[in-house]
CSV table of C-alpha atoms in Angstrom, one decimal:
chain,number,residue,atom,x,y,z
H,468,UNK,CA,-25.5,17.4,1.1
H,469,UNK,CA,-29.0,16.0,1.7
H,470,UNK,CA,-28.6,16.6,5.5
H,471,UNK,CA,-26.4,13.5,5.6
H,472,UNK,CA,-24.2,14.8,8.3
H,473,UNK,CA,-21.2,13.4,6.4
H,474,UNK,CA,-18.1,15.5,5.8
H,475,UNK,CA,-14.9,14.5,4.1
H,476,UNK,CA,-11.8,15.2,2.1
H,477,UNK,CA,-10.4,13.9,-1.1
H,478,UNK,CA,-6.7,14.0,-1.8
H,479,UNK,CA,-5.4,13.5,-5.3
H,480,UNK,CA,-1.7,12.8,-5.9
H,481,UNK,CA,-0.6,12.5,-9.5
H,482,UNK,CA,2.5,10.3,-10.3
H,483,UNK,CA,3.2,9.7,-13.9
H,484,UNK,CA,0.2,8.3,-15.7
H,485,UNK,CA,-1.7,7.5,-12.6
H,486,UNK,CA,-3.4,9.6,-9.9
H,487,UNK,CA,-4.1,8.1,-6.5
H,488,UNK,CA,-7.4,9.3,-4.9
H,489,UNK,CA,-7.9,9.0,-1.2
H,490,UNK,CA,-11.4,9.8,0.1
H,491,UNK,CA,-11.9,10.2,3.8
H,492,UNK,CA,-15.3,10.5,5.3
H,493,UNK,CA,-16.6,11.2,8.8
H,494,UNK,CA,-20.1,11.1,10.2
H,495,UNK,CA,-22.7,8.8,8.9
H,496,UNK,CA,-23.5,5.4,10.4
H,497,UNK,CA,-20.8,3.0,11.7
H,498,UNK,CA,-20.4,-0.1,9.6
H,499,UNK,CA,-22.1,1.5,6.7
H,500,UNK,CA,-20.4,1.6,3.2
H,501,UNK,CA,-20.7,4.8,1.2
H,502,UNK,CA,-20.0,4.6,-2.6
H,503,UNK,CA,-17.8,7.3,-4.2
H,504,UNK,CA,-17.3,8.5,-7.7
H,505,UNK,CA,-15.7,11.2,-9.8
H,506,UNK,CA,-18.4,12.9,-11.8
H,507,UNK,CA,-18.3,15.6,-14.5
H,508,UNK,CA,-20.0,18.9,-13.5
H,509,UNK,CA,-20.4,20.7,-10.2
H,510,UNK,CA,-21.9,19.8,-6.8
H,511,UNK,CA,-25.0,21.7,-7.7
H,512,UNK,CA,-25.4,20.0,-11.0
H,513,UNK,CA,-23.4,16.7,-11.2
H,514,UNK,CA,-23.0,15.0,-14.5
H,515,UNK,CA,-22.0,11.5,-15.5
H,516,UNK,CA,-19.7,9.3,-13.6
H,517,UNK,CA,-16.1,9.5,-14.9
H,518,UNK,CA,-14.5,7.0,-12.5
H,519,UNK,CA,-15.9,4.8,-9.7
H,520,UNK,CA,-13.8,5.0,-6.5
H,521,UNK,CA,-13.5,2.7,-3.6
H,522,UNK,CA,-16.4,2.8,-1.2
H,523,UNK,CA,-15.7,4.1,2.3
H,524,UNK,CA,-16.9,2.1,5.3
H,525,UNK,CA,-17.4,4.3,8.4
H,526,UNK,CA,-15.8,2.5,11.4
H,527,UNK,CA,-16.8,2.5,15.0
H,528,UNK,CA,-14.6,5.6,15.5
H,529,UNK,CA,-16.8,7.5,13.2
H,530,UNK,CA,-14.6,7.8,10.0
H,531,UNK,CA,-13.1,5.8,7.3
H,532,UNK,CA,-11.1,6.0,4.1
H,533,UNK,CA,-10.7,4.4,0.7
H,534,UNK,CA,-8.0,4.6,-1.9
H,535,UNK,CA,-8.2,4.2,-5.7
H,536,UNK,CA,-5.6,4.6,-8.4
H,537,UNK,CA,-7.0,6.0,-11.7
H,538,UNK,CA,-5.6,7.0,-15.1
H,539,UNK,CA,-4.6,10.6,-15.0
H,540,UNK,CA,-5.6,11.0,-18.7
H,541,UNK,CA,-9.2,10.0,-17.8
H,542,UNK,CA,-9.4,12.8,-15.3
H,543,UNK,CA,-7.9,15.3,-17.6
H,544,UNK,CA,-10.1,14.4,-20.5
H,545,UNK,CA,-13.3,14.5,-18.4
H,546,UNK,CA,-12.4,18.0,-17.0
H,547,UNK,CA,-11.6,19.3,-20.5
H,548,UNK,CA,-15.0,18.1,-21.8
H,549,UNK,CA,-17.1,19.3,-18.9
H,550,UNK,CA,-15.1,22.3,-17.5
H,551,UNK,CA,-15.0,20.8,-14.0
H,552,UNK,CA,-15.0,17.4,-12.2
H,553,UNK,CA,-16.0,16.5,-8.6
H,554,UNK,CA,-15.7,13.8,-6.0
H,555,UNK,CA,-19.1,12.7,-4.7
H,556,UNK,CA,-19.9,10.4,-1.8
H,557,UNK,CA,-23.3,8.8,-1.9
H,558,UNK,CA,-25.6,7.3,0.7
H,559,UNK,CA,-26.1,3.6,0.3
H,560,UNK,CA,-29.4,4.4,-1.6
H,561,UNK,CA,-27.5,6.6,-4.1
H,562,UNK,CA,-28.5,9.9,-2.7
H,563,UNK,CA,-25.6,12.4,-2.8
H,564,UNK,CA,-24.0,12.8,0.7
H,565,UNK,CA,-20.9,14.9,0.3
H,566,UNK,CA,-19.2,16.6,-2.6
H,567,UNK,CA,-16.1,18.7,-3.6
H,568,UNK,CA,-15.0,20.1,-6.9
H,569,UNK,CA,-11.6,19.1,-8.0
């Protein structure tokens, strides 16, 4: 997104009442921290933030990851209200950098 050059993956693993979200990003600038969130909506039209996720700092090797544990019910409720939810990485200035629908 936004010609950021950033690519990534988000892995969600549900266990009981919690879901662990691991966001891995590549590209971008080394030593730069990229905020991540789960939003309602789609990548073309994102809605409000449902959950703030751990920021990912790109290392000297060109990638990095962050792990956050969230309440599964919060994700389920947001998806049922909006129809879809997504993981979005942002540039430090808040501009969307990468996105994927869950």
